[in-house]
Short mmCIF file of C-alpha atoms in Angstrom, two decimals:
data_model
loop_
_atom_site.label_atom_id
_atom_site.label_comp_id
_atom_site.label_asym_id
_atom_site.label_seq_id
_atom_site.Cartn_x
_atom_site.Cartn_y
_atom_site.Cartn_z
CA MET S 112 -34.15 30.08 2.58
CA GLY S 113 -30.93 30.67 4.54
CA GLU S 114 -27.52 29.07 3.55
CA GLN S 115 -27.69 27.43 6.86
CA MET S 116 -30.42 25.02 5.86
CA SER S 117 -29.63 21.39 5.77
CA TYR S 118 -30.73 19.29 2.87
CA GLU S 119 -32.35 16.76 5.17
CA ALA S 120 -34.14 19.73 6.85
CA ALA S 121 -35.37 21.22 3.61
CA PHE S 122 -36.50 17.46 2.77
CA GLU S 123 -38.20 16.82 5.89
CA GLU S 124 -40.24 19.90 5.53
CA LEU S 125 -41.07 19.28 2.06
CA LYS S 126 -42.50 15.90 3.35
CA GLY S 127 -44.84 17.78 5.50
CA ILE S 128 -45.97 19.95 2.91
CA GLU S 129 -46.66 16.91 0.71
CA ALA S 130 -48.46 14.98 3.21
CA GLU S 131 -50.50 18.12 4.23
CA ILE S 132 -51.53 18.42 0.28
CA VAL S 133 -52.02 14.94 -0.20
CA ASN S 134 -54.18 14.90 2.67
CA GLU S 135 -55.84 17.92 2.19
CA THR S 136 -55.49 19.18 5.81
CA ALA S 137 -53.76 22.24 3.91
CA THR S 138 -56.95 24.63 4.08
CA ILE S 139 -57.00 26.99 0.69
CA ASP S 140 -56.42 30.13 2.77
CA VAL S 141 -52.70 28.47 2.87
CA LEU S 142 -52.76 26.52 0.18
CA ALA S 143 -50.83 28.99 -2.30
CA GLU S 144 -48.65 29.88 0.61
CA LYS S 145 -47.56 26.18 0.84
CA ILE S 146 -47.17 25.79 -2.51
CA LYS S 147 -44.76 28.84 -2.71
CA ARG S 148 -42.99 27.22 -0.08
CA ALA S 149 -42.57 23.66 -1.58
CA ALA S 150 -41.33 25.21 -4.79
CA ASP S 151 -38.41 27.33 -2.81
CA LEU S 152 -37.88 24.19 -1.04
CA ILE S 153 -37.60 21.93 -4.02
CA LYS S 154 -35.43 24.33 -5.82
CA TYR S 155 -33.14 24.57 -2.78
CA CYS S 156 -32.82 20.73 -2.67
CA GLN S 157 -32.50 20.42 -6.33
CA THR S 158 -29.81 22.88 -6.37
CA LYS S 159 -28.01 21.41 -3.43
CA LEU S 160 -27.95 18.09 -5.32
CA ARG S 161 -27.01 19.60 -8.41
CA THR S 162 -23.74 21.38 -6.88
CA ALA S 163 -23.15 18.31 -4.71
CA GLU S 164 -23.12 16.04 -8.44
CA GLU S 165 -21.19 18.48 -10.11
CA GLN S 166 -18.39 18.11 -7.15
CA VAL S 167 -18.51 14.63 -7.19
CA ASN S 168 -18.12 14.75 -11.02
CA ALA S 169 -15.38 16.97 -10.73
CA VAL S 170 -13.41 14.54 -8.06
CA ILE S 171 -14.24 11.43 -10.25
CA ALA S 172 -12.59 13.13 -13.50
CA ASP S 173 -9.77 14.14 -11.29
CA ILE S 174 -9.04 10.65 -10.11
CA GLU S 175 -9.76 9.22 -13.94
CA THR S 176 -7.07 11.88 -15.24
CA ALA S 177 -4.40 11.09 -12.36
CA MET T 300 91.34 -27.72 9.61
CA VAL T 301 89.24 -27.70 6.46
CA ALA T 302 87.53 -30.62 5.28
CA GLN T 303 88.47 -32.03 2.19
CA ASN T 304 85.41 -33.44 1.36
CA PHE T 305 83.17 -30.52 -0.19
CA ILE T 306 80.91 -30.59 -2.59
CA ARG T 307 79.49 -27.22 -4.10
CA LEU T 308 75.61 -25.85 -3.22
CA ALA T 309 74.63 -26.44 -6.68
CA GLU T 310 75.87 -29.90 -6.84
CA LEU T 311 73.83 -30.58 -3.38
CA THR T 312 70.49 -28.86 -4.28
CA GLY T 313 71.12 -31.10 -7.74
CA LEU T 314 71.14 -34.03 -5.60
CA ILE T 315 68.01 -32.65 -3.47
CA GLN T 316 66.37 -32.12 -7.00
CA ASP T 317 67.01 -35.64 -8.39
CA THR T 318 65.69 -37.14 -5.15
CA LEU T 319 62.68 -34.98 -4.91
CA ASP T 320 62.15 -35.66 -8.26
CA ASP T 321 62.38 -39.36 -7.92
CA VAL T 322 59.50 -39.25 -5.53
CA PHE T 323 57.37 -36.80 -6.74
CA GLU T 324 57.40 -36.22 -10.34
CA GLY T 325 54.17 -36.87 -12.22
CA LYS T 326 52.38 -37.17 -8.74
CA SER T 327 49.63 -34.93 -7.19
CA PHE T 328 48.21 -35.05 -3.85
CA TRP T 329 44.78 -33.60 -2.27
CA VAL T 330 45.82 -31.84 1.14
CA VAL T 331 43.80 -30.13 3.53
CA ALA T 332 45.12 -26.72 4.88
CA ASP T 333 45.03 -23.02 5.87
CA VAL T 334 45.83 -20.43 3.47
CA THR T 335 48.44 -17.77 4.63
CA ASN T 336 51.01 -15.17 3.44
CA HIS T 337 48.35 -14.85 0.36
CA SER T 338 49.19 -12.38 -2.36
CA PHE T 339 47.76 -12.12 -6.34
CA LYS T 340 49.32 -10.67 -9.09
CA PRO T 341 46.12 -9.80 -11.49
CA ASN T 342 48.39 -9.35 -14.52
CA ASP T 343 49.85 -12.59 -14.96
CA GLU T 344 47.16 -14.30 -12.90
CA ARG T 345 49.42 -15.92 -10.25
CA HIS T 346 48.45 -16.70 -6.46
CA PHE T 347 51.33 -16.69 -3.85
CA PHE T 348 50.49 -18.14 -0.66
CA SER T 349 51.83 -20.50 1.67
CA LEU T 350 49.70 -23.41 3.16
CA VAL T 351 50.06 -24.13 6.71
CA GLU T 352 48.63 -26.33 9.36
CA LYS T 353 48.48 -25.56 12.88
CA ALA T 354 48.24 -27.62 16.12
CA GLU T 355 44.73 -28.40 17.36
CA GLY T 356 43.67 -25.61 19.60
CA SER T 357 46.58 -23.68 19.26
CA SER T 358 47.86 -21.33 16.32
CA ALA T 359 51.27 -22.86 16.47
CA LEU T 360 52.65 -24.32 13.17
CA VAL T 361 53.08 -27.99 12.78
CA ALA T 362 53.72 -27.95 9.12
CA LYS T 363 54.22 -24.89 6.27
CA VAL T 364 55.20 -25.06 2.62
CA ASP T 365 55.08 -22.35 0.16
CA ALA T 366 52.87 -22.27 -2.76
CA VAL T 367 52.04 -20.98 -6.01
CA ALA T 368 49.11 -20.81 -8.42
CA TRP T 369 49.91 -20.45 -12.20
CA ARG T 370 47.60 -19.60 -14.76
CA THR T 371 45.73 -23.09 -14.64
CA GLY T 372 45.40 -23.10 -10.56
CA ALA T 373 44.21 -19.36 -10.65
CA GLY T 374 41.40 -20.43 -13.29
CA LYS T 375 40.41 -22.82 -10.69
CA ILE T 376 40.80 -20.29 -8.00
CA SER T 377 38.19 -18.15 -10.17
CA VAL T 378 35.76 -20.57 -10.50
CA PHE T 379 36.14 -21.48 -6.77
CA GLU T 380 35.50 -17.93 -5.44
CA GLU T 381 32.44 -17.49 -7.62
CA THR T 382 30.70 -21.04 -6.87
CA THR T 383 31.40 -20.54 -3.30
CA GLY T 384 31.08 -16.74 -2.77
CA GLN T 385 34.07 -17.38 -0.56
CA ARG T 386 37.49 -15.12 -1.27
CA PHE T 387 40.72 -17.50 -1.60
CA GLN T 388 42.56 -15.45 1.25
CA ASN T 389 44.31 -15.79 4.17
CA GLY T 390 42.69 -17.94 7.31
CA LEU T 391 40.74 -19.77 4.47
CA ASN T 392 40.86 -23.75 5.27
CA VAL T 393 40.99 -25.41 1.86
CA LEU T 394 41.28 -28.89 0.58
CA VAL T 395 43.60 -28.21 -2.68
CA ARG T 396 45.40 -30.71 -5.08
CA VAL T 397 49.02 -29.76 -5.09
CA THR T 398 52.05 -30.96 -7.14
CA VAL T 399 55.51 -30.69 -4.99
CA SER T 400 58.52 -29.45 -6.94
CA TYR T 401 61.86 -28.34 -5.76
CA SER T 402 63.93 -25.89 -7.96
CA PRO T 403 67.76 -25.20 -6.87
CA GLU T 404 67.04 -21.63 -6.78
CA TYR T 405 64.03 -21.10 -5.02
CA GLY T 406 63.54 -24.27 -2.79
CA LEU T 407 60.77 -26.45 -2.49
CA LYS T 408 57.50 -25.06 -3.68
CA LEU T 409 53.63 -26.68 -4.10
CA THR T 410 51.89 -25.54 -7.27
CA LEU T 411 48.10 -25.68 -6.68
CA ILE T 412 46.46 -27.10 -9.67
CA ASP T 413 42.88 -27.59 -8.24
CA ILE T 414 40.71 -26.62 -5.26
CA ASP T 415 37.74 -28.49 -3.78
CA VAL T 416 34.65 -26.16 -4.05
CA ASN T 417 32.12 -28.67 -2.04
CA PHE T 418 34.65 -28.86 0.86
CA THR T 419 34.79 -25.19 1.45
CA ILE T 420 30.89 -25.22 0.45
CA GLY T 421 30.24 -27.54 3.22
CA ALA T 422 32.64 -26.04 5.59
CA LEU T 423 31.02 -22.71 5.15
CA GLU T 424 27.74 -24.37 4.97
CA ARG T 425 28.49 -25.71 8.55
CA GLN T 426 29.98 -22.84 10.15
CA LYS T 427 26.45 -20.71 8.98
CA GLN T 428 24.43 -23.88 10.46
CA GLU T 429 26.57 -23.27 13.40
CA ILE T 430 26.09 -19.64 13.61
CA LEU T 431 22.21 -20.10 13.00
CA ALA T 432 21.74 -22.39 15.95
CA ARG T 433 23.53 -20.18 18.31
CA LEU T 434 21.43 -17.27 17.19
CA GLU T 435 17.86 -19.68 17.87
CA ALA T 436 19.58 -20.79 20.96
CA GLU T 437 20.98 -17.84 22.51
CA CYS T 438 18.49 -15.35 21.10
CA ALA T 439 15.04 -17.38 21.51
CA ASP T 440 13.27 -14.04 22.74
CA TYR T 441 13.17 -12.72 18.95
CA ILE T 442 14.37 -15.42 17.01
CA GLN T 443 12.44 -18.64 16.46
CA LYS T 444 12.61 -21.37 13.86
CA SER T 445 9.90 -21.90 11.68
CA GLY T 446 9.77 -24.50 9.08
CA ASP T 447 12.68 -23.74 6.76
CA GLY T 448 12.92 -19.70 7.79
CA TYR T 449 12.83 -17.89 10.89
CA ILE T 450 10.66 -15.53 12.54
CA THR T 451 12.46 -12.63 14.15
CA ARG T 452 11.59 -9.39 15.75
CA ASN T 453 12.63 -7.41 12.86
CA ASN T 454 10.60 -9.90 10.47
CA ARG T 455 7.19 -9.42 12.33
CA LEU T 456 7.39 -5.75 11.92
CA GLU T 457 5.11 -4.10 9.70
CA PHE T 458 5.86 -1.41 7.41
CA GLY T 459 3.90 1.94 7.60
CA LEU T 460 1.62 2.55 4.91
CA ALA T 461 4.37 4.50 2.67
CA ILE T 462 7.95 3.71 3.22
CA GLN T 463 9.68 7.45 2.74
CA LYS T 464 12.55 8.11 5.12
CA ILE T 465 14.93 5.54 4.61
CA ALA T 466 18.67 4.99 6.20
CA LEU T 467 20.91 3.61 3.59
CA ILE T 468 23.69 1.17 4.41
CA THR T 469 26.01 0.84 1.76
CA SER T 470 29.69 1.80 0.70
CA ASN T 471 30.10 5.05 -1.00
CA ASN T 472 30.33 5.14 -5.03
CA THR T 473 29.20 1.92 -6.06
CA ALA T 474 27.57 0.61 -8.76
CA GLY T 475 24.87 -1.31 -6.60
CA PHE T 476 24.48 2.44 -4.27
CA GLU T 477 24.05 4.14 -7.88
CA ASP T 478 21.64 1.63 -8.95
CA PHE T 479 19.61 1.96 -5.54
CA VAL T 480 19.51 5.40 -5.28
CA HIS T 481 18.50 5.59 -9.23
CA THR T 482 15.77 3.34 -9.15
CA LEU T 483 14.18 4.89 -6.24
CA GLN T 484 14.60 8.48 -7.78
CA THR T 485 13.48 8.18 -11.32
CA ASN T 486 10.22 6.06 -10.03
CA HIS T 487 7.59 6.61 -12.62
CA PHE T 488 4.67 7.25 -9.98
CA GLY T 489 6.89 10.11 -8.93
CA PHE T 490 7.30 8.94 -5.11
CA ALA T 491 9.54 11.40 -3.07
CA PHE T 492 11.97 9.71 -0.87
CA ASN T 493 14.23 11.08 1.90
CA ILE T 494 17.51 8.88 2.30
CA ASP T 495 19.83 9.54 4.82
CA TYR T 496 23.33 7.82 3.75
CA TYR T 497 25.44 5.85 6.28
CA PHE T 498 28.89 4.75 4.37
CA THR T 499 30.89 1.66 5.39
CA PRO T 500 32.72 -1.10 3.76
CA VAL T 501 30.76 -3.91 2.81
CA GLN T 502 33.48 -6.50 2.03
CA GLY T 503 35.52 -8.22 4.47
CA GLU T 504 34.26 -10.39 7.68
CA ASN T 505 36.27 -7.70 9.74
CA ASN T 506 34.12 -5.12 9.02
CA SER T 507 31.28 -6.61 10.38
CA HIS T 508 31.37 -4.87 13.42
CA LEU T 509 31.10 -1.80 11.32
CA ILE T 510 27.89 -2.30 10.08
CA ARG T 511 26.68 -3.16 13.45
CA GLN T 512 27.95 -0.21 14.98
CA ILE T 513 25.95 1.73 12.41
CA LEU T 514 22.91 0.10 12.98
CA VAL T 515 23.01 1.05 16.78
CA ASP T 516 23.80 4.90 15.77
CA ILE T 517 20.82 4.73 13.28
CA TYR T 518 18.86 3.47 16.18
CA LYS T 519 20.36 5.87 18.75
CA SER T 520 19.49 8.80 16.35
CA ASN T 521 16.06 8.56 17.53
CA LYS T 522 15.10 9.43 13.77
CA PRO T 523 11.55 8.25 12.32
CA TYR T 524 12.76 6.14 9.88
CA ASP T 525 10.23 3.69 7.83
CA ALA T 526 12.94 1.21 7.01
CA VAL T 527 16.70 0.62 7.25
CA VAL T 528 18.27 -0.36 3.73
CA ILE T 529 21.50 -2.68 3.72
CA ILE T 530 22.90 -3.04 -0.10
CA ARG T 531 26.06 -4.57 -1.73
CA GLY T 532 26.26 -5.47 -5.19
CA GLY T 533 27.56 -4.88 -8.55
CA GLY T 534 30.90 -5.98 -7.47
CA SER T 535 32.49 -9.72 -7.24
CA GLN T 536 30.31 -12.49 -6.39
CA THR T 537 32.55 -12.80 -3.48
CA ASP T 538 33.33 -12.14 -0.05
CA PHE T 539 29.69 -12.10 1.94
CA LEU T 540 31.30 -13.33 5.31
CA ILE T 541 30.61 -9.75 6.42
CA PHE T 542 26.78 -10.67 6.40
CA GLU T 543 27.50 -14.24 7.83
CA THR T 544 28.21 -13.61 11.23
CA PHE T 545 26.51 -13.98 14.92
CA ALA T 546 26.82 -10.32 15.96
CA LEU T 547 25.41 -8.95 12.60
CA GLY T 548 22.71 -11.52 12.50
CA GLN T 549 21.63 -11.11 16.11
CA ILE T 550 21.28 -7.16 16.05
CA VAL T 551 19.42 -7.42 12.23
CA ALA T 552 17.07 -10.00 14.18
CA LYS T 553 16.55 -7.60 17.11
CA TYR T 554 16.11 -4.37 15.04
CA PRO T 555 13.16 -2.27 15.89
CA ILE T 556 12.82 -0.90 12.41
CA PRO T 557 12.13 -3.02 9.48
CA ILE T 558 15.40 -3.74 7.36
CA ILE T 559 15.18 -4.41 3.64
CA THR T 560 18.61 -6.16 2.44
CA GLY T 561 19.79 -6.03 -1.15
CA ILE T 562 22.54 -7.98 -1.13
CA GLY T 563 23.69 -9.16 -4.42
CA HIS T 564 24.54 -12.85 -4.73
CA GLN T 565 23.54 -15.66 -6.35
CA ARG T 566 23.82 -18.26 -3.65
CA ASN T 567 21.74 -19.07 -0.37
CA GLU T 568 20.81 -16.16 1.52
CA THR T 569 23.07 -14.77 4.11
CA ILE T 570 22.31 -14.66 7.50
CA VAL T 571 21.34 -11.08 7.40
CA ASP T 572 19.42 -11.80 4.96
CA ILE T 573 17.47 -14.72 6.80
CA MET T 574 17.21 -12.52 9.91
CA ALA T 575 15.95 -9.26 8.10
CA HIS T 576 12.41 -8.02 7.42
CA SER T 577 12.88 -8.25 3.44
CA PRO T 578 15.32 -9.64 1.88
CA THR T 579 15.90 -9.04 -2.03
CA LYS T 580 18.44 -10.03 -4.31
CA THR T 581 20.05 -6.79 -5.60
CA PRO T 582 19.98 -3.20 -4.55
CA THR T 583 17.69 -2.54 -7.67
CA LYS T 584 15.44 -4.95 -6.55
CA ALA T 585 15.61 -3.56 -3.02
CA ALA T 586 14.27 0.21 -4.89
CA GLU T 587 12.00 -1.77 -6.56
CA TYR T 588 10.51 -3.37 -3.42
CA ILE T 589 9.96 -0.32 -1.83
CA ILE T 590 8.24 1.41 -5.01
CA ALA T 591 6.02 -1.57 -4.98
CA HIS T 592 5.14 -0.86 -1.49
CA ASN T 593 4.10 2.58 -1.99
CA ALA T 594 2.44 1.77 -5.18
CA GLY T 595 0.58 -0.37 -3.18
CA PHE T 596 -0.70 2.35 -0.95
CA GLU T 597 -1.46 4.50 -3.57
CA GLU T 598 -3.67 2.10 -5.00
CA LEU T 599 -5.25 1.80 -1.55
CA LEU T 600 -6.23 5.64 -1.53
CA LEU T 601 -7.45 5.66 -5.34
CA ASN T 602 -9.41 2.69 -4.79
CA ALA T 603 -10.84 4.69 -1.33
CA ARG T 604 -11.37 7.91 -3.52
CA LYS T 605 -13.35 6.22 -5.94
CA LEU T 606 -15.58 4.44 -3.95
CA ILE T 607 -16.03 7.47 -1.98
CA ALA T 608 -17.13 9.25 -5.46
CA ASN T 609 -19.39 6.39 -6.62
CA ARG T 610 -21.38 6.21 -3.31
CA SER T 611 -21.84 10.04 -3.09
CA GLN T 612 -22.94 9.69 -6.62
CA GLN T 613 -25.58 6.77 -5.66
CA GLN T 614 -26.46 8.85 -2.89
CA ILE T 615 -27.23 11.76 -4.91
CA TRP T 616 -28.89 9.67 -7.35
CA SER T 617 -31.18 8.24 -5.03
CA LYS T 618 -32.00 12.03 -3.26
CA MET T 619 -32.93 13.04 -6.58
CA GLN T 620 -35.20 10.11 -7.12
CA SER T 621 -36.95 10.55 -3.94
CA LEU T 622 -37.16 13.93 -4.71
CA ASP T 623 -39.32 13.52 -8.16
CA PRO T 624 -42.57 11.40 -6.76
CA MET T 625 -42.80 14.39 -4.13
CA ILE T 626 -42.54 17.20 -6.54
CA ALA T 627 -45.02 15.56 -8.75
CA ASN T 628 -47.32 14.54 -5.32
CA ILE T 629 -47.55 18.43 -4.54
CA LYS T 630 -48.26 19.14 -8.18
CA ASN T 631 -51.05 16.83 -8.67
CA TYR T 632 -52.80 17.15 -5.47
CA SER T 633 -52.61 20.95 -4.96
CA LYS T 634 -54.10 21.05 -8.31
CA MET T 635 -56.71 18.53 -7.02
CA CYS T 636 -57.16 19.97 -4.00
CA ILE T 637 -58.35 23.40 -5.77
CA LEU T 638 -60.51 21.19 -8.17
CA HIS T 639 -62.17 19.62 -5.38
CA HIS T 640 -62.91 23.08 -4.03
CA LYS T 641 -64.23 24.41 -7.28
CA GLY T 642 -66.73 21.19 -7.29
CA TYR T 643 -68.20 22.21 -4.16
CA LEU T 644 -68.40 25.84 -5.04
CA GLU T 645 -70.17 24.59 -8.20
CA HIS T 646 -72.44 22.26 -6.45
CA PHE T 647 -73.48 25.17 -4.03
CA GLU T 648 -73.90 27.08 -7.00
CA LYS T 649 -76.48 24.97 -8.52
CA VAL T 650 -78.24 24.56 -5.17
CA VAL T 651 -78.48 28.13 -4.97
CA ALA T 652 -79.75 28.27 -8.47
CA LEU T 653 -82.08 26.07 -7.96
CA MET T 654 -83.59 27.69 -5.06
CA ASN T 655 -83.61 31.09 -6.47
CA PRO T 656 -87.33 32.19 -6.64
CA ALA T 657 -86.72 33.80 -10.02
CA ASN T 658 -86.23 30.40 -11.24
CA ILE T 659 -88.78 28.92 -9.61
CA LEU T 660 -91.37 31.16 -11.15
CA LYS T 661 -89.98 30.07 -14.58
CA LYS T 662 -91.25 27.06 -13.42
CA GLY T 663 -94.70 28.26 -13.57
CA PHE T 664 -94.99 28.88 -9.68
CA ALA T 665 -96.12 31.78 -8.57
CA ILE T 666 -95.43 33.51 -5.16
CA VAL T 667 -98.28 35.74 -3.14
CA TYR T 668 -97.80 38.22 -1.10
CA TYR T 669 -100.06 39.74 1.40
CA ASN T 670 -99.37 43.28 3.19
CA GLY T 671 -96.18 42.96 1.30
CA LYS T 672 -95.02 39.63 2.97
CA ILE T 673 -94.86 36.22 1.58
CA VAL T 674 -97.40 33.95 2.17
CA VAL T 675 -96.66 30.56 3.18
CA ASN T 676 -99.87 29.81 5.32
CA ALA T 677 -103.56 30.36 3.87
CA GLN T 678 -105.07 30.84 7.02
CA GLN T 679 -104.99 34.53 7.42
CA LEU T 680 -106.33 35.23 3.61
CA ILE T 681 -110.14 35.15 3.31
CA ALA T 682 -112.15 36.53 0.41
CA GLY T 683 -112.34 40.15 0.04
CA GLU T 684 -108.70 40.64 0.54
CA GLN T 685 -106.29 42.27 -1.72
CA ILE T 686 -103.11 40.05 -2.75
CA THR T 687 -100.51 40.66 -5.01
CA ILE T 688 -99.56 37.73 -6.96
CA ALA T 689 -95.71 37.50 -8.23
CA MET T 690 -95.11 35.44 -11.59
CA ASP T 691 -92.60 35.43 -14.23
CA GLY T 692 -92.19 38.93 -16.00
CA ALA T 693 -95.35 40.32 -13.89
CA ARG T 694 -96.86 41.28 -10.94
CA LEU T 695 -100.49 41.05 -10.38
CA GLU T 696 -102.60 42.72 -7.93
CA ALA T 697 -105.78 40.75 -6.97
CA ILE T 698 -108.83 40.40 -5.05
CA ILE T 699 -109.54 36.94 -3.38
CA THR T 700 -113.12 36.01 -4.86
CA ASN T 701 -113.49 32.91 -2.51
CA LYS T 702 -111.29 30.62 -0.45
CA THR T 703 -111.90 26.62 -0.32
CA THR T 704 -109.71 24.77 2.63
CA GLU T 705 -108.81 21.67 1.63
#
């Protein structure tokens, strides 16, 4: 997953995979592949959120000690 | 020829003294006059001056008497100066109570024993009202009366977000100047200021034009000042006429940079205060006003930062919230998907098992082979033919002995 991928793009792709899996339109042949991709996307989104959260928390801490 | 009937000068002055004493001793008079030739001896608290009356509409004297104020009169003058904000000085029109005395050595003298404060306040106030009326009439473009105050071009200007670059008009090395600079430089917010100093006398009505010229110079410098500050303070509570002139009121009202005043005085605002953007009572208060303005801006910034931080936290939180059910869905449904397929397979397995001939044989059925092929139609089988019967666990070779068709 390139660094250039935006959170929104990752999230949209994840939504697509979710729909395929929930509606069972993913064939068994590609299911494993889809799940693997989903896992990667989830990890990517969570990392992005956590990094943003840390930065926001740092700014807040900075404001509160200012 | 020499006149025989003469007297000595002292005899004459004695006669004058006796005559004047007869008329004036123990009496005092309230008189209106202008002060001139004034001098003050601070050490023994004495004022020496002349009282004059001028002909109306000219400077020609119609009356002039030397006068003095001893300790009592000087005390009254002191109170007068503090109450009116007006220095007892040449050219001042006053209502004073005097006694008349004559001494052979020093001649005729008036002694000031009281001075009317209200007469001068009234006169100053009339003068001020006249100037205000003139400003309103002659400068209607940028001075309009509004209720008790005035709307001027200057006081309608808006300060920038922060006041940092300041042109300071002050007299050098006065307490007021030091108060102002010290208050700005030691502000506990740590705000930095960039001050340009414009030194000029800030006393004496006649120096009013110097302040006006400095305002012109500041404007022409084209420096991007956030505010011009005029301060005076820490000294005597008198002599504010420098800030009560038409010319200074006019330029302050019209000035394109906001003017903050810190002119230490207890009385009403001066004309400069009335026309300026932000009048304050002392140099220290002027500095505090600037600091408060900047603190307001900083608070705005901090609130914005806080808001941005809170909003981002909320956004991250809501994104995390929306991620969670998706992860659960993907987990559950993919498992379910595999489970479903397993279910299909099991079903097929059962069907296949069900259809497996071995399993059918176990249930007591048998398969008949004829010429190595499974027989599904008995038509070709007739008595005497050899067939193979496959059963669970054995194959039987058999000859058909009889055939009955049903």
